[in-house]
JSON list of C-alpha atoms in Angstrom, two decimals:
[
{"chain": "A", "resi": 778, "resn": "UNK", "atom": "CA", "xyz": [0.82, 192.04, -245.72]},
{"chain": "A", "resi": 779, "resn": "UNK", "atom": "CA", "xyz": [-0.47, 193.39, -249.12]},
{"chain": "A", "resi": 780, "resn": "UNK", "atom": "CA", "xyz": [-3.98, 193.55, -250.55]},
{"chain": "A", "resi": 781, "resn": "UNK", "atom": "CA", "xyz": [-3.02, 190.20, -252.59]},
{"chain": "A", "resi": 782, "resn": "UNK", "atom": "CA", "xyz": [-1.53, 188.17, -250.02]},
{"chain": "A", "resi": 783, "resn": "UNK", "atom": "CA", "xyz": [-5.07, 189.17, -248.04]},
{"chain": "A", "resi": 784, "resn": "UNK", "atom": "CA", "xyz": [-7.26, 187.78, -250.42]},
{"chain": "A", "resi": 785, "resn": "UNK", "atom": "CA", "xyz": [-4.79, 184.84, -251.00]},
{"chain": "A", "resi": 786, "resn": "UNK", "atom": "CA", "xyz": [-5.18, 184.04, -247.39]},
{"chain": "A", "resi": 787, "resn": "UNK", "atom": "CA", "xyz": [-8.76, 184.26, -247.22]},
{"chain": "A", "resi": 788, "resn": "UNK", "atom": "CA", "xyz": [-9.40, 182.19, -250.62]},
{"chain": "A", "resi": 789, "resn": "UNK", "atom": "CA", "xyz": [-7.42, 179.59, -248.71]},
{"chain": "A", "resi": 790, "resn": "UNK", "atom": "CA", "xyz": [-9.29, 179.79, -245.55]},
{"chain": "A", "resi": 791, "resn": "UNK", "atom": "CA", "xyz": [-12.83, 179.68, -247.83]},
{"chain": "A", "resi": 792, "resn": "UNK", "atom": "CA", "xyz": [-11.40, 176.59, -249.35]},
{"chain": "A", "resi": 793, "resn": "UNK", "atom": "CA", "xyz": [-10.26, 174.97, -246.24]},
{"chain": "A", "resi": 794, "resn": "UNK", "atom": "CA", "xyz": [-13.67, 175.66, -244.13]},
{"chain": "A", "resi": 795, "resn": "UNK", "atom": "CA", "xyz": [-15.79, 174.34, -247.99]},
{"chain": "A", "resi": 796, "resn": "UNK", "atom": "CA", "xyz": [-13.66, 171.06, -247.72]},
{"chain": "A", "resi": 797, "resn": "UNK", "atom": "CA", "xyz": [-14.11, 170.62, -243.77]},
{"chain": "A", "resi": 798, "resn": "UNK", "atom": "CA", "xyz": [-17.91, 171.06, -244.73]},
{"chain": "A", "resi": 799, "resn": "UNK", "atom": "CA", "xyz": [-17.91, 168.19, -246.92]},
{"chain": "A", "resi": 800, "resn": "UNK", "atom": "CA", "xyz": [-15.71, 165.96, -244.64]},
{"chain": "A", "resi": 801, "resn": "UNK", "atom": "CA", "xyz": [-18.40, 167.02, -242.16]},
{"chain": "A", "resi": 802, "resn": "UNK", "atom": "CA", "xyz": [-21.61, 166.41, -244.10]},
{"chain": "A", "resi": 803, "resn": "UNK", "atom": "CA", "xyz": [-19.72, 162.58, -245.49]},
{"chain": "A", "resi": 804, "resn": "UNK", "atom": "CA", "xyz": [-19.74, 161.90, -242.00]},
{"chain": "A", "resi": 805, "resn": "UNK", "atom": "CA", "xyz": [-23.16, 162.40, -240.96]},
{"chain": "A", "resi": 806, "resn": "UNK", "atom": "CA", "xyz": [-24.55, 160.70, -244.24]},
{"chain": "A", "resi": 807, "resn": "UNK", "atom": "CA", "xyz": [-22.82, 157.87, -244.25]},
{"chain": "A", "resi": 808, "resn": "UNK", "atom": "CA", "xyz": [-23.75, 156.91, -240.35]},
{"chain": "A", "resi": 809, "resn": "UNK", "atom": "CA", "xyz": [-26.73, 157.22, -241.99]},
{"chain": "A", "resi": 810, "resn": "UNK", "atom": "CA", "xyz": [-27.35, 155.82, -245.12]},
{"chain": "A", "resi": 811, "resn": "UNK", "atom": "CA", "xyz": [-23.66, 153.29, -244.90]},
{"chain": "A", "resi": 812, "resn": "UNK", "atom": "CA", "xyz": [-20.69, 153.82, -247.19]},
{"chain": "A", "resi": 813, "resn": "UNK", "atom": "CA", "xyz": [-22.31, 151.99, -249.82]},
{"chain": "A", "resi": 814, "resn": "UNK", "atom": "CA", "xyz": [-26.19, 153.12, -249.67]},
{"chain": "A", "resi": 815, "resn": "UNK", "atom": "CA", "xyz": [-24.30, 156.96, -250.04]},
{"chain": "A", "resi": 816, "resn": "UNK", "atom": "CA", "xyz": [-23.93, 158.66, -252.64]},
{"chain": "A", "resi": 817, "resn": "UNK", "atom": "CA", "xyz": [-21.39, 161.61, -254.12]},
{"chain": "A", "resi": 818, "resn": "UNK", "atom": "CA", "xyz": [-24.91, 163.85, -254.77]},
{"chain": "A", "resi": 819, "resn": "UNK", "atom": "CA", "xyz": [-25.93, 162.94, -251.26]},
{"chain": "A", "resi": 820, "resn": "UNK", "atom": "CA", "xyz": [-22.82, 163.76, -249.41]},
{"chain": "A", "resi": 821, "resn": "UNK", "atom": "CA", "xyz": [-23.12, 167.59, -251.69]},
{"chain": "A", "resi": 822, "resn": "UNK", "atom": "CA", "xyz": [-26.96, 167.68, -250.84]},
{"chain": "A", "resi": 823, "resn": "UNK", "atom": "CA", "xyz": [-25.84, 167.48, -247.07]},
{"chain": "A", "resi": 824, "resn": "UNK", "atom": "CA", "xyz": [-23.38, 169.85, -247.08]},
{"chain": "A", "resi": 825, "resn": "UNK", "atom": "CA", "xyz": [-25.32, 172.53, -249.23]},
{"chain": "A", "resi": 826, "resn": "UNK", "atom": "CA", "xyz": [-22.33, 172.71, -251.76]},
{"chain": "A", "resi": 827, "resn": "UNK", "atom": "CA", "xyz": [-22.95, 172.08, -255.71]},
{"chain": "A", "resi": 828, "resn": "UNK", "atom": "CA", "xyz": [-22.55, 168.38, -256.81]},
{"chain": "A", "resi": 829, "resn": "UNK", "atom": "CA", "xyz": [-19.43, 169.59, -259.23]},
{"chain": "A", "resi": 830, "resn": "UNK", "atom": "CA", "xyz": [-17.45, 171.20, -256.07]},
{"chain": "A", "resi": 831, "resn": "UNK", "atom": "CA", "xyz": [-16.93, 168.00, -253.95]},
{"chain": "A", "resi": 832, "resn": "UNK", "atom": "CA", "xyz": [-14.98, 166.60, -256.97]},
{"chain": "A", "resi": 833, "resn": "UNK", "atom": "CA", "xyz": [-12.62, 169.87, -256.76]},
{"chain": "A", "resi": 834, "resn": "UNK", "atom": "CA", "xyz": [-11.51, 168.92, -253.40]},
{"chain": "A", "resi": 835, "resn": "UNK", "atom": "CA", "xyz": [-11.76, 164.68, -253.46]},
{"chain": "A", "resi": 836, "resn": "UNK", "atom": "CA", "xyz": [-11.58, 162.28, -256.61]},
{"chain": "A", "resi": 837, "resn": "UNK", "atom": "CA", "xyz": [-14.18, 159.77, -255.49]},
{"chain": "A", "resi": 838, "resn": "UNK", "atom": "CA", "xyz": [-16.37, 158.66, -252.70]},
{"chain": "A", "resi": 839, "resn": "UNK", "atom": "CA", "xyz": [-13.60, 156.35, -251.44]},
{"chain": "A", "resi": 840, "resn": "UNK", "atom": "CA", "xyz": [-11.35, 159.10, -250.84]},
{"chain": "A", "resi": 841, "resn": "UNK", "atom": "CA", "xyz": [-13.62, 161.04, -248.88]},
{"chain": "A", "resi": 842, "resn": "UNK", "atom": "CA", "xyz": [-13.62, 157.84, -246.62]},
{"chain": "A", "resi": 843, "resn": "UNK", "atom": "CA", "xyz": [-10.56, 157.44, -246.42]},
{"chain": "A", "resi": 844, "resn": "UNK", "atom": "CA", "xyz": [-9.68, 161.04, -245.65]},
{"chain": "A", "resi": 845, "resn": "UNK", "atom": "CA", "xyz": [-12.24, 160.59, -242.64]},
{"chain": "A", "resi": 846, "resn": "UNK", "atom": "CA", "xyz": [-10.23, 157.75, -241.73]},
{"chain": "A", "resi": 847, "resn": "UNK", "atom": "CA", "xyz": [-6.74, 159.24, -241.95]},
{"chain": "A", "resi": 848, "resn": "UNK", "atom": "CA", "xyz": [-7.59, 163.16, -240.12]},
{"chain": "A", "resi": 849, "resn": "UNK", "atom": "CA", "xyz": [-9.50, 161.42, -237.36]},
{"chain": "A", "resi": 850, "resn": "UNK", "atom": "CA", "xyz": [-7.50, 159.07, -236.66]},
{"chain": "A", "resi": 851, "resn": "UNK", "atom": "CA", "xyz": [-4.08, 161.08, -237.00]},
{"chain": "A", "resi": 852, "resn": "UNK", "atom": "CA", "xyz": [-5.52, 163.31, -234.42]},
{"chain": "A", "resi": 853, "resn": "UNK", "atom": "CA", "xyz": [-6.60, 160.67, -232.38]},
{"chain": "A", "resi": 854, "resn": "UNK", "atom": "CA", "xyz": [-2.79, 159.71, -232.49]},
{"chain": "A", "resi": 855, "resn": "UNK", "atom": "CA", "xyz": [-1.66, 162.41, -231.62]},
{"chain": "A", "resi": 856, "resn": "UNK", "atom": "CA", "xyz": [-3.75, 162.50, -228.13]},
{"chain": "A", "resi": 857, "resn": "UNK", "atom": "CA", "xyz": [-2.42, 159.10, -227.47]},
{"chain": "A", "resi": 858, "resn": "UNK", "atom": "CA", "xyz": [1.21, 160.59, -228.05]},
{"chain": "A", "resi": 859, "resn": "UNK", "atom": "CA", "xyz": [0.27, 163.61, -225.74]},
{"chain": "A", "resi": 860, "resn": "UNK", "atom": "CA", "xyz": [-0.50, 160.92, -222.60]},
{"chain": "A", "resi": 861, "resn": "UNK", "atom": "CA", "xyz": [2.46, 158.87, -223.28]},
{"chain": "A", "resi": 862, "resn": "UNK", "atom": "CA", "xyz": [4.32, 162.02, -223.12]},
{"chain": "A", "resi": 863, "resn": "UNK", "atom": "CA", "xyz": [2.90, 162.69, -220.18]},
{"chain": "A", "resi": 864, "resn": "UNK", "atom": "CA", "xyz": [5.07, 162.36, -216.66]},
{"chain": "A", "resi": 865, "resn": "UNK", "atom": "CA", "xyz": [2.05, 160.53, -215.27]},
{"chain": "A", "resi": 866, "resn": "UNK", "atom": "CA", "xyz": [2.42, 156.49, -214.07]},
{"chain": "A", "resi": 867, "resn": "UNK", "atom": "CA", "xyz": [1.80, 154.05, -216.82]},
{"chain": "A", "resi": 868, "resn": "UNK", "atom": "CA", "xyz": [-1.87, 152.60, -215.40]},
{"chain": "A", "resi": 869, "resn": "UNK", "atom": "CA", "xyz": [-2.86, 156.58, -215.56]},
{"chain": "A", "resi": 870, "resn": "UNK", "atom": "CA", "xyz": [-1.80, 156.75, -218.47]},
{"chain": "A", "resi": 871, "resn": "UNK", "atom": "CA", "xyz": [-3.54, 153.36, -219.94]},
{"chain": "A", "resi": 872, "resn": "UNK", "atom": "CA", "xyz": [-6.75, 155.11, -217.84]},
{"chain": "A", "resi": 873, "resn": "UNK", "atom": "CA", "xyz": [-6.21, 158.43, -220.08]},
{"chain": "A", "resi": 874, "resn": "UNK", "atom": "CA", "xyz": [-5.88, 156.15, -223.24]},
{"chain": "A", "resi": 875, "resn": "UNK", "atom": "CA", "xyz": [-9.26, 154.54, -222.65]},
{"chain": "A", "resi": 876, "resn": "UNK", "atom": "CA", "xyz": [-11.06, 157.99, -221.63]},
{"chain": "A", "resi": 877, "resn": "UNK", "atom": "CA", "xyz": [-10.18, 159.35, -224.89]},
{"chain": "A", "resi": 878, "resn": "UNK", "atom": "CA", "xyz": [-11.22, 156.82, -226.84]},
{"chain": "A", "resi": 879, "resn": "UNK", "atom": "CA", "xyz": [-14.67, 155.69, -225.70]},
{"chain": "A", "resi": 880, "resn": "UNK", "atom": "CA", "xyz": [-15.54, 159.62, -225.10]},
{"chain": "A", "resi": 881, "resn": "UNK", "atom": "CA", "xyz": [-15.01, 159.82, -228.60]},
{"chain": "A", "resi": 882, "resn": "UNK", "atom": "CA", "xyz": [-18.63, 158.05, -228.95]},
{"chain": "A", "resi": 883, "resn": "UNK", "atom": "CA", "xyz": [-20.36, 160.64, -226.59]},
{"chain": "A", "resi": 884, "resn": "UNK", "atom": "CA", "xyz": [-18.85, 163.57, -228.08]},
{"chain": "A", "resi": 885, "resn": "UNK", "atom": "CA", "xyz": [-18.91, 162.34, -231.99]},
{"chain": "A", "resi": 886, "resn": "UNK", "atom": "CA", "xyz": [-21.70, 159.43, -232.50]},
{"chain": "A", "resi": 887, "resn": "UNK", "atom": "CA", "xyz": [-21.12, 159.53, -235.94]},
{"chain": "A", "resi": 888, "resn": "UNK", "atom": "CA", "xyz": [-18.15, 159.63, -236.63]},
{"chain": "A", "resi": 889, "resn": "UNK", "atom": "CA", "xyz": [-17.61, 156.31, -234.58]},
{"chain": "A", "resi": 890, "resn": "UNK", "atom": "CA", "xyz": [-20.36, 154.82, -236.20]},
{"chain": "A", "resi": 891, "resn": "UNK", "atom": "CA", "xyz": [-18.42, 155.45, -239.30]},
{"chain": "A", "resi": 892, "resn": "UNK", "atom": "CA", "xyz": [-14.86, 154.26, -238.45]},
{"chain": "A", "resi": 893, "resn": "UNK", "atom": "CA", "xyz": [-16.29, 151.26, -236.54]},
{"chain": "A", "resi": 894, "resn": "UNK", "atom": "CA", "xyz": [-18.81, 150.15, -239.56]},
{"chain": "A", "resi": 895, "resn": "UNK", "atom": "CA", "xyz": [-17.15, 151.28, -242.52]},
{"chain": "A", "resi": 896, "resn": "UNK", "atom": "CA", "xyz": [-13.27, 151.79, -242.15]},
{"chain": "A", "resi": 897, "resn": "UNK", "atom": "CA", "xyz": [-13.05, 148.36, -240.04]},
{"chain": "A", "resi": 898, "resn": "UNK", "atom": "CA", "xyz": [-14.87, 146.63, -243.01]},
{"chain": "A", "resi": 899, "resn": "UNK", "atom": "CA", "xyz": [-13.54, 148.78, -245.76]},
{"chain": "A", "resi": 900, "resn": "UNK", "atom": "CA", "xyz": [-11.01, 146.80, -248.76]},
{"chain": "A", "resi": 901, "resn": "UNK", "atom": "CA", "xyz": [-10.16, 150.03, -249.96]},
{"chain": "A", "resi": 902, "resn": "UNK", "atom": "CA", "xyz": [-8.53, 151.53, -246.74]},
{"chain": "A", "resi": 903, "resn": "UNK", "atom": "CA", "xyz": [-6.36, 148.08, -246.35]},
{"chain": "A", "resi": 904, "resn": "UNK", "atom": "CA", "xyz": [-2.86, 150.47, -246.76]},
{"chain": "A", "resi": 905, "resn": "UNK", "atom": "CA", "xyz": [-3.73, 152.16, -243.79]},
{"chain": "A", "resi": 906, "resn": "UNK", "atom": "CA", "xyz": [-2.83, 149.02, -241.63]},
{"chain": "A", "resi": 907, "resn": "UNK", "atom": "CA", "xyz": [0.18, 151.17, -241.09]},
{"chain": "A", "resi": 908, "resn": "UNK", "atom": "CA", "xyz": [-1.66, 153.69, -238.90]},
{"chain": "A", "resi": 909, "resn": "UNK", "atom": "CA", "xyz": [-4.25, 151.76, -237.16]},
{"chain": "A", "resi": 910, "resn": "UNK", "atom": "CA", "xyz": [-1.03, 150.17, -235.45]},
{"chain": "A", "resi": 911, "resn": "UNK", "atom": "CA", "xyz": [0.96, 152.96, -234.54]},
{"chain": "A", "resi": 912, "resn": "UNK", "atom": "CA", "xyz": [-2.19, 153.45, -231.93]},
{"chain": "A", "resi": 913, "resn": "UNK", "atom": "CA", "xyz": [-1.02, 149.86, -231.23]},
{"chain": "A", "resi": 914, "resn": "UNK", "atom": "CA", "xyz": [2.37, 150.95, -230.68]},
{"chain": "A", "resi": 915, "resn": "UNK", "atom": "CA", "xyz": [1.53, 153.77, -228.11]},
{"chain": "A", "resi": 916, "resn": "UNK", "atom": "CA", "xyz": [0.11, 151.47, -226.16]},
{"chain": "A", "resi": 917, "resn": "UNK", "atom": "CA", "xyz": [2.73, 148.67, -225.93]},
{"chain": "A", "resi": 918, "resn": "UNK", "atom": "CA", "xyz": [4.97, 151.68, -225.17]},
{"chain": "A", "resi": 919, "resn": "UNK", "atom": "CA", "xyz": [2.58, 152.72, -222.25]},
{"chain": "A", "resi": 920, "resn": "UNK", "atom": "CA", "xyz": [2.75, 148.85, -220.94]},
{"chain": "A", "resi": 921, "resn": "UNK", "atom": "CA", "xyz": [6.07, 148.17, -221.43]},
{"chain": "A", "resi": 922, "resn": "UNK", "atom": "CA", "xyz": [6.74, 151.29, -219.07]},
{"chain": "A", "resi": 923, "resn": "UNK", "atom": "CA", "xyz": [4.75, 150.16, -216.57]},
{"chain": "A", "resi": 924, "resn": "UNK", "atom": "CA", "xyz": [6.32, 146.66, -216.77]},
{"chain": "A", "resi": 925, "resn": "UNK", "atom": "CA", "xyz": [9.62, 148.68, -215.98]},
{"chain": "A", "resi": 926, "resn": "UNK", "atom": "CA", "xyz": [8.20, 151.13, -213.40]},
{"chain": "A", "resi": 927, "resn": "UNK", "atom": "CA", "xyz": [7.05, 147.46, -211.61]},
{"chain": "A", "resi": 928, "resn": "UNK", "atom": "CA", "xyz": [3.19, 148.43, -211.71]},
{"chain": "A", "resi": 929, "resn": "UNK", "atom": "CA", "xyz": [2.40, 145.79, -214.47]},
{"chain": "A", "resi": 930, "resn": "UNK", "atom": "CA", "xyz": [3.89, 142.23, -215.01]},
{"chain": "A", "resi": 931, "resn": "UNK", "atom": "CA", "xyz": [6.93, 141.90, -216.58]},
{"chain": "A", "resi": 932, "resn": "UNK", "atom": "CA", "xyz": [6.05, 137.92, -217.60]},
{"chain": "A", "resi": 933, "resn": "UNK", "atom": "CA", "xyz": [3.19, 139.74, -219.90]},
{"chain": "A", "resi": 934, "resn": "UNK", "atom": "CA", "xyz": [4.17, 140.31, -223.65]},
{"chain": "A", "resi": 935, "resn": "UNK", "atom": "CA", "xyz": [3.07, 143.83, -223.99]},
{"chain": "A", "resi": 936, "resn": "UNK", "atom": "CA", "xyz": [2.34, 143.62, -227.48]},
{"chain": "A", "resi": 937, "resn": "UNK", "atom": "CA", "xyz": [0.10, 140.99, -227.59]},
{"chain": "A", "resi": 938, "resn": "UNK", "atom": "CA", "xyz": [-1.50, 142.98, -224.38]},
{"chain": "A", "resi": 939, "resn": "UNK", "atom": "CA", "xyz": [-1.75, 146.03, -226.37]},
{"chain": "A", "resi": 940, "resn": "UNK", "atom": "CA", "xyz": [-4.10, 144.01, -228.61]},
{"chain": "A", "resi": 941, "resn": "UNK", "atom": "CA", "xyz": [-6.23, 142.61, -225.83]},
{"chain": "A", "resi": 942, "resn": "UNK", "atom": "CA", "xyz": [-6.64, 146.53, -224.28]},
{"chain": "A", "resi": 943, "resn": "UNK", "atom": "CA", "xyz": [-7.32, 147.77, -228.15]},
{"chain": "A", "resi": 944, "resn": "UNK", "atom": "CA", "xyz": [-9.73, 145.07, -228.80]},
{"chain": "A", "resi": 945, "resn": "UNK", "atom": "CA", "xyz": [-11.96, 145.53, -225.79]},
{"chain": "A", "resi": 946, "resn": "UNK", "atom": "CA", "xyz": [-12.20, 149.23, -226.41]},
{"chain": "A", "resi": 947, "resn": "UNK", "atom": "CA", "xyz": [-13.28, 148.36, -230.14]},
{"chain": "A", "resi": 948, "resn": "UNK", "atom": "CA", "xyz": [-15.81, 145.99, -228.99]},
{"chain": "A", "resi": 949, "resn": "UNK", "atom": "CA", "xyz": [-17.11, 148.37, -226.39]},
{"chain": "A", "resi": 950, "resn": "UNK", "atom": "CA", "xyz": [-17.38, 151.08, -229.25]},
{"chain": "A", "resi": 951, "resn": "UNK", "atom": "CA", "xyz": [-19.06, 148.51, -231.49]},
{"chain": "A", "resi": 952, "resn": "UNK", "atom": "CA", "xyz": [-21.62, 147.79, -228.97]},
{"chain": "A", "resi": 953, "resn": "UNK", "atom": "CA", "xyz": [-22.68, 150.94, -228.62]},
{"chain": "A", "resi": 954, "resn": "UNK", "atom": "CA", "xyz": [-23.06, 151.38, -232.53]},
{"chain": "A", "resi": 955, "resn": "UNK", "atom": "CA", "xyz": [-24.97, 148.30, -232.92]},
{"chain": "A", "resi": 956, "resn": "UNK", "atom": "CA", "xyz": [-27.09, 149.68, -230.15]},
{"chain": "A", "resi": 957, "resn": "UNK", "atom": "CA", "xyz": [-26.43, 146.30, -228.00]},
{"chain": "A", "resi": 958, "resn": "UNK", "atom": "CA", "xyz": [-24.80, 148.38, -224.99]},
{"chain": "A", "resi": 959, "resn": "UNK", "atom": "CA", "xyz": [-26.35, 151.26, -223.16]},
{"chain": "A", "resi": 960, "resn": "UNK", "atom": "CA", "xyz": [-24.55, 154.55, -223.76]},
{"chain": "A", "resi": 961, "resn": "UNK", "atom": "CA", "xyz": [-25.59, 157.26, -221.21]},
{"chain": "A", "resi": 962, "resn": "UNK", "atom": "CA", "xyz": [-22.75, 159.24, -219.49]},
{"chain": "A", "resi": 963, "resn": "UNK", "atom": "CA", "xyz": [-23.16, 157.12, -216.75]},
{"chain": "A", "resi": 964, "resn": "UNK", "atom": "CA", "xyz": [-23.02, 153.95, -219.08]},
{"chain": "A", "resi": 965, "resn": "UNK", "atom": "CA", "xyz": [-19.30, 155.67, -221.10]},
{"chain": "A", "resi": 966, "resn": "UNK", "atom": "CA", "xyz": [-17.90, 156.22, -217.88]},
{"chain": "A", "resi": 967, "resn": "UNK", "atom": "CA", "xyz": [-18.92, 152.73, -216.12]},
{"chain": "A", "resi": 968, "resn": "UNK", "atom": "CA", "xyz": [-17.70, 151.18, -219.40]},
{"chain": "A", "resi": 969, "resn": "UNK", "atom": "CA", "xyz": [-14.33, 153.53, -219.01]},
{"chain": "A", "resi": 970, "resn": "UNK", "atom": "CA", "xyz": [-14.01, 151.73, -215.08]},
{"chain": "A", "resi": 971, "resn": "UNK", "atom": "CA", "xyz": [-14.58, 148.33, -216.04]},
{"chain": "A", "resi": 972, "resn": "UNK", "atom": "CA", "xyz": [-12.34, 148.14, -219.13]},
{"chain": "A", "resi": 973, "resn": "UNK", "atom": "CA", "xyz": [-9.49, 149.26, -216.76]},
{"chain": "A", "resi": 974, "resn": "UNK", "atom": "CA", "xyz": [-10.09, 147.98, -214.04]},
{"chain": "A", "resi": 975, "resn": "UNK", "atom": "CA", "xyz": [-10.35, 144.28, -215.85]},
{"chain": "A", "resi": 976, "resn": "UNK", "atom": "CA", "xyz": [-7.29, 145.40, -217.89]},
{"chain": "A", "resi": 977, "resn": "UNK", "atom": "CA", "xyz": [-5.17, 146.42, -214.83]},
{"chain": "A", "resi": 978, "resn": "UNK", "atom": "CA", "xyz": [-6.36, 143.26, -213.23]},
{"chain": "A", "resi": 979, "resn": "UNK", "atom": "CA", "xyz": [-4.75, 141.31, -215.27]},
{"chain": "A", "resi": 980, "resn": "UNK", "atom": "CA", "xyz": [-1.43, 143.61, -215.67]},
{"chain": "A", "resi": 981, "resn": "UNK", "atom": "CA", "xyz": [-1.24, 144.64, -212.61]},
{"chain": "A", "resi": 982, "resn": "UNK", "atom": "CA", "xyz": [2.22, 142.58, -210.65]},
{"chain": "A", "resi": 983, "resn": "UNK", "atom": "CA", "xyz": [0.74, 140.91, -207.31]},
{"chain": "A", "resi": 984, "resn": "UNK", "atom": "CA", "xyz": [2.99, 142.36, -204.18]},
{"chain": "A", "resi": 985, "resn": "UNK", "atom": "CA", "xyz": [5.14, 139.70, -203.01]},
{"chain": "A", "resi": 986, "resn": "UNK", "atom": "CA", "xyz": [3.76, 139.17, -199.58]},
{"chain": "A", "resi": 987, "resn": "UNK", "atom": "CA", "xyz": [7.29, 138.60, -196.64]}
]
């Protein structure tokens, strides 16, 4: 590698590690302050970069939300692919599904303050309907292989139960934002039991008794 490619590499890195800074600081400012109490200046001040840079890496405040949005929630995708993959049963797999998501809260507060309060309210990140259901997707796929495994019902439409497992795991996450659920360790990983084991409940096919 020559002296030039070097320095190439590194100006990239230096640009890369500036922009993950200002994803970074966005975050934490706009758990604070809201999308729309934020400003550009703020989201620099936070991040210790000039005003001028963040504009060399995103166009407008809006972008920068909906760049949060997209990373996050591609990687967050991209777990969910990694237990579907997985050669575990479907209900451990639904059980890995859950873990990953509420543990999202303990690990990163504010970053599900952020996609719970702003991106679920947000007109401007409407075209990203797309993605939000491909975590939809994963786990109808998860569902529907139970259903053929014989651990879940096969009368249940697993799509419209892939909306009832997604929307108690957003309304768990809510709560805790709002600050209207306890959220120790002990409270993430009761809340992690209860959502399957209510879930399961109602998926899980009753033995036929001889």
């Amino acid at each position: 590698m020559t002296d030039r490619s070097i320095a190439r590499v590194d100006r990239h890195a230096s640009a890369e590690e500036k922009r993950r800074l200002i994803l970074d600081a966005a975050v934490r400012v706009f758990a604070r302050n809201g999308f729309h109490g934020s400003r550009v200046g703020d989201i620099a001040e936070e991040a210790g970069v000039a005003h001028g840079l963040l504009y060399h890496y995103f166009s407008s405040k809006d972008e920068v939300l909906e760049t949060v949005f997209r990373e996050n929630w591609s990687e967050l995708l991209q777990r969910f692919g990694q237990v579907a993959a997985s050669d575990e049963p479907a209900d451990e797999k639904l059980l890995g599904i859950v873990k990953i998501l509420l543990r999202t809260w303990r690990n990163d507060p504010d970053l599900v303050t952020v996609m719970v309060r702003e991106v679920g309210r947000s007109a401007h990140l409407a075209s990203q309907v797309d993605d939000i259901g491909k975590g939809f997707a994963v786990i109808q796929q998860v569902i529907e292989q139970g259903q053929a495994e014989g651990v879940f019902r096969e009368d249940l439409d697993a799509r419209l139960a892939s909306w009832v497992v997604y929307g108690g795991l957003e309304e768990i996450l809510t709560g805790w934002v709002m600050g209207r659920l306890p959220d120790g360790d002990e409270e993430v990983a009761r809340a992690e039991r209860t959502l399957v084991d209510v879930v399961h409940g109602g998926l899980a096919r009753t033995p036929v008794v001889s």
